[in-house]
Tab-separated table of C-alpha atoms in Angstrom:
chain	number	residue	atom	x	y	z
A	1409	MET	CA	60.337	156.761	-14.285
A	1410	LYS	CA	62.650	157.473	-11.394
A	1411	ASN	CA	62.758	155.779	-8.003
A	1412	ILE	CA	60.230	157.359	-5.685
A	1413	THR	CA	60.176	156.853	-1.936
A	1414	VAL	CA	57.186	157.920	0.136
A	1415	ILE	CA	57.793	158.497	3.824
A	1416	SER	CA	54.349	158.126	5.375
A	1417	GLY	CA	54.214	159.931	8.698
A	1418	HIS	CA	50.618	159.238	9.660
A	1419	PRO	CA	50.704	157.422	13.020
A	1420	ASN	CA	47.712	155.260	12.060
A	1421	ASN	CA	47.386	155.230	8.283
A	1422	ASP	CA	44.805	152.436	8.168
A	1423	ASN	CA	42.341	154.666	10.029
A	1424	SER	CA	43.055	157.690	7.854
A	1425	ILE	CA	40.748	158.455	4.970
A	1426	SER	CA	42.802	161.162	3.277
A	1427	ASN	CA	46.413	160.030	3.785
A	1428	HIS	CA	45.504	156.411	3.138
A	1429	GLY	CA	43.664	157.515	-0.001
A	1430	VAL	CA	46.612	159.539	-1.294
A	1431	ILE	CA	49.050	156.666	-0.809
A	1432	SER	CA	46.653	154.138	-2.343
A	1433	HIS	CA	46.244	156.289	-5.450
A	1434	LEU	CA	50.014	156.732	-5.759
A	1435	GLU	CA	50.438	152.954	-5.474
A	1436	GLN	CA	47.898	152.433	-8.251
A	1437	SER	CA	49.471	155.089	-10.496
A	1438	ILE	CA	53.195	154.412	-10.238
A	1439	ILE	CA	54.949	151.298	-11.512
A	1440	LYS	CA	55.477	149.058	-8.487
A	1441	ASP	CA	59.252	148.722	-8.991
A	1442	ASN	CA	59.595	152.512	-8.959
A	1443	LEU	CA	57.617	153.212	-5.785
A	1444	HIS	CA	58.740	152.428	-2.252
A	1445	VAL	CA	56.341	153.361	0.550
A	1446	ARG	CA	57.839	153.496	4.016
A	1447	MET	CA	55.104	153.440	6.650
A	1448	LEU	CA	56.802	154.891	9.711
A	1449	GLU	CA	54.149	153.412	11.985
A	1450	ASN	CA	55.497	149.953	11.004
A	1451	LEU	CA	59.210	150.774	10.950
A	1452	HIS	CA	59.938	151.610	14.559
A	1453	SER	CA	60.356	149.765	17.804
A	1454	ASN	CA	59.617	152.003	20.783
A	1455	PHE	CA	60.156	155.051	18.554
A	1456	GLU	CA	63.591	153.809	17.466
A	1457	PHE	CA	64.339	153.423	13.764
A	1458	ASP	CA	67.014	151.473	11.916
A	1459	ILE	CA	68.798	154.653	10.883
A	1460	GLU	CA	71.180	153.027	8.416
A	1461	LYS	CA	68.318	151.243	6.634
A	1462	GLU	CA	66.307	154.477	6.452
A	1463	GLN	CA	69.282	156.392	5.070
A	1464	VAL	CA	69.858	153.734	2.403
A	1465	ALA	CA	66.205	154.102	1.369
A	1466	LEU	CA	66.786	157.841	0.904
A	1467	LEU	CA	70.007	157.304	-1.037
A	1468	GLU	CA	68.282	154.903	-3.443
A	1469	ALA	CA	65.487	157.398	-4.162
A	1470	ASP	CA	65.507	160.099	-6.804
A	1471	THR	CA	62.355	161.679	-5.389
A	1472	ILE	CA	61.283	161.625	-1.744
A	1473	ILE	CA	57.723	162.437	-0.758
A	1474	PHE	CA	56.859	163.244	2.824
A	1475	GLN	CA	53.164	162.285	3.136
A	1476	PHE	CA	51.549	163.358	6.388
A	1477	PRO	CA	48.662	165.136	8.082
A	1478	LEU	CA	49.684	168.492	9.500
A	1479	PHE	CA	49.439	168.090	13.290
A	1480	TRP	CA	49.671	171.216	15.407
A	1481	TYR	CA	51.276	173.136	12.533
A	1482	SER	CA	54.049	170.601	11.963
A	1483	PHE	CA	54.863	166.955	11.315
A	1484	PRO	CA	53.260	164.230	13.448
A	1485	ALA	CA	55.569	163.275	16.338
A	1486	LEU	CA	56.597	159.965	14.743
A	1487	MET	CA	57.705	161.680	11.535
A	1488	LYS	CA	59.551	164.403	13.450
A	1489	LYS	CA	61.435	161.706	15.394
A	1490	TRP	CA	62.330	159.971	12.121
A	1491	ILE	CA	63.597	163.269	10.657
A	1492	ASP	CA	65.635	164.005	13.789
A	1493	ASP	CA	67.241	160.554	13.691
A	1494	VAL	CA	67.671	159.959	9.945
A	1495	ILE	CA	68.350	163.385	8.444
A	1496	CYS	CA	71.334	163.907	10.683
A	1497	TYR	CA	74.810	165.382	10.916
A	1498	GLY	CA	77.326	163.575	8.743
A	1499	PHE	CA	74.619	162.301	6.411
A	1500	ALA	CA	72.412	165.203	5.388
A	1501	PHE	CA	74.515	168.107	6.635
A	1502	GLY	CA	77.954	168.726	8.136
A	1503	GLY	CA	81.008	166.528	8.079
A	1504	GLU	CA	82.665	165.035	5.002
A	1505	LYS	CA	79.547	163.261	3.693
A	1506	GLY	CA	76.917	165.706	4.872
A	1507	THR	CA	75.442	166.504	1.480
A	1508	GLN	CA	73.912	163.171	0.521
A	1509	LEU	CA	70.405	164.561	0.019
A	1510	LYS	CA	71.545	167.536	-2.025
A	1511	ASP	CA	70.567	166.188	-5.467
A	1512	LYS	CA	67.240	164.662	-4.435
A	1513	LYS	CA	63.822	166.069	-5.238
A	1514	PHE	CA	61.583	166.453	-2.196
A	1515	VAL	CA	57.831	166.948	-2.084
A	1516	PHE	CA	55.939	167.759	1.097
A	1517	SER	CA	52.466	166.274	0.581
A	1518	PHE	CA	50.181	167.007	3.474
A	1519	THR	CA	46.574	167.195	4.494
A	1520	LEU	CA	44.810	169.578	6.838
A	1521	GLY	CA	41.482	169.145	8.550
A	1522	GLY	CA	40.478	172.806	8.550
A	1523	GLN	CA	39.217	175.069	5.825
A	1524	GLU	CA	41.741	176.995	3.771
A	1525	SER	CA	40.060	180.285	4.733
A	1526	ALA	CA	41.138	179.696	8.367
A	1527	TYR	CA	44.823	180.048	7.462
A	1528	GLY	CA	46.088	183.604	7.485
A	1529	ASN	CA	42.906	184.656	9.289
A	1530	GLU	CA	43.767	186.510	12.516
A	1531	ASP	CA	40.587	185.221	14.176
A	1532	GLU	CA	41.443	181.576	13.491
A	1533	ILE	CA	44.926	180.472	12.399
A	1534	ALA	CA	46.969	183.622	11.957
A	1535	LEU	CA	49.687	181.933	9.901
A	1536	THR	CA	49.309	181.230	6.202
A	1537	ILE	CA	50.171	177.831	4.747
A	1538	GLU	CA	53.306	179.407	3.234
A	1539	GLU	CA	54.377	180.672	6.666
A	1540	LEU	CA	53.756	177.255	8.231
A	1541	MET	CA	55.899	175.629	5.556
A	1542	LYS	CA	58.964	177.824	6.120
A	1543	PRO	CA	60.474	175.817	9.010
A	1544	LEU	CA	59.697	172.506	7.280
A	1545	ILE	CA	61.341	173.637	4.041
A	1546	GLN	CA	64.265	175.101	5.992
A	1547	ILE	CA	65.138	171.612	7.244
A	1548	LEU	CA	65.901	170.567	3.662
A	1549	LYS	CA	67.508	173.863	2.670
A	1550	TYR	CA	69.925	173.377	5.553
A	1551	CYS	CA	70.800	170.059	3.876
A	1552	GLN	CA	71.545	171.973	0.637
A	1553	VAL	CA	68.475	170.535	-1.119
A	1554	SER	CA	67.311	172.907	-3.825
A	1555	ASP	CA	64.480	170.938	-5.468
A	1556	ILE	CA	61.696	171.273	-2.859
A	1557	ASP	CA	57.994	171.522	-3.554
A	1558	TYR	CA	54.790	171.049	-1.619
A	1559	VAL	CA	51.135	170.276	-2.131
A	1560	TYR	CA	48.372	170.376	0.433
A	1561	SER	CA	44.656	169.814	0.680
A	1562	CYS	CA	42.315	171.315	3.248
A	1563	ASN	CA	38.968	170.038	4.572
A	1564	MET	CA	40.368	166.519	4.859
A	1565	LEU	CA	38.833	165.715	8.240
A	1566	TYR	CA	35.906	163.401	8.871
A	1567	ILE	CA	34.075	163.269	12.181
A	1568	PRO	CA	30.951	161.070	11.926
A	1569	ASN	CA	27.693	163.027	12.028
A	1570	MET	CA	29.609	166.217	12.640
A	1571	TYR	CA	32.162	167.199	10.006
A	1572	GLY	CA	33.107	166.160	6.499
A	1573	SER	CA	32.017	163.397	4.175
A	1574	ILE	CA	33.923	160.189	3.481
A	1575	ASP	CA	33.065	160.314	-0.234
A	1576	ASP	CA	34.193	163.936	-0.516
A	1577	ILE	CA	37.484	163.261	1.279
A	1578	GLN	CA	38.140	160.196	-0.871
A	1579	SER	CA	37.543	162.240	-4.034
A	1580	ARG	CA	39.810	165.028	-2.841
A	1581	SER	CA	42.482	162.461	-1.906
A	1582	VAL	CA	42.607	161.347	-5.553
A	1583	ILE	CA	42.845	164.968	-6.713
A	1584	HIS	CA	45.634	165.543	-4.184
A	1585	ALA	CA	47.527	162.428	-5.308
A	1586	ASN	CA	47.243	163.563	-8.935
A	1587	LYS	CA	48.837	166.883	-7.955
A	1588	VAL	CA	51.693	164.949	-6.377
A	1589	LEU	CA	52.050	162.847	-9.532
A	1590	SER	CA	52.250	165.987	-11.672
A	1591	MET	CA	55.167	167.203	-9.529
A	1592	ILE	CA	57.226	164.040	-9.900
A	1593	GLU	CA	56.772	163.193	-13.580
């Protein structure tokens, strides 16, 4: 199996049911030496990352998985900051060495709290999932990456006594993680 790096963009993964569940299942399913999980919440100091260390982690990976909850139709702020800092000019695009991500496989693996029927529904969220993904995928296309895929799961929100079920979300997290695994094998 190839080297797989997961960039976890949840700002508080320990309190997440779905994202924590996906990562836990990946950790149980992939040989430890082949999987490297980078929890962004633990890798910054005042929203500053060790850019060189993060870039080395990307260079050592064959497959990179961005695991995150979709917040306001995009990445969580911490993950967006990491992308802005790490996937930068002279490394991922532009300059003499700006194609270093070109031969990597990328998978966007994300969770959404709402129901799938809300997306593309003019009365709720007018954009479809595919439309929401276009700017996220474009980031990597700009870096000349051609092997880009994504998987998502809806209804991954739990609000006690109001919305969702922990057992249901945990079950769907395993199903989601298995979809991710099928994309990287």
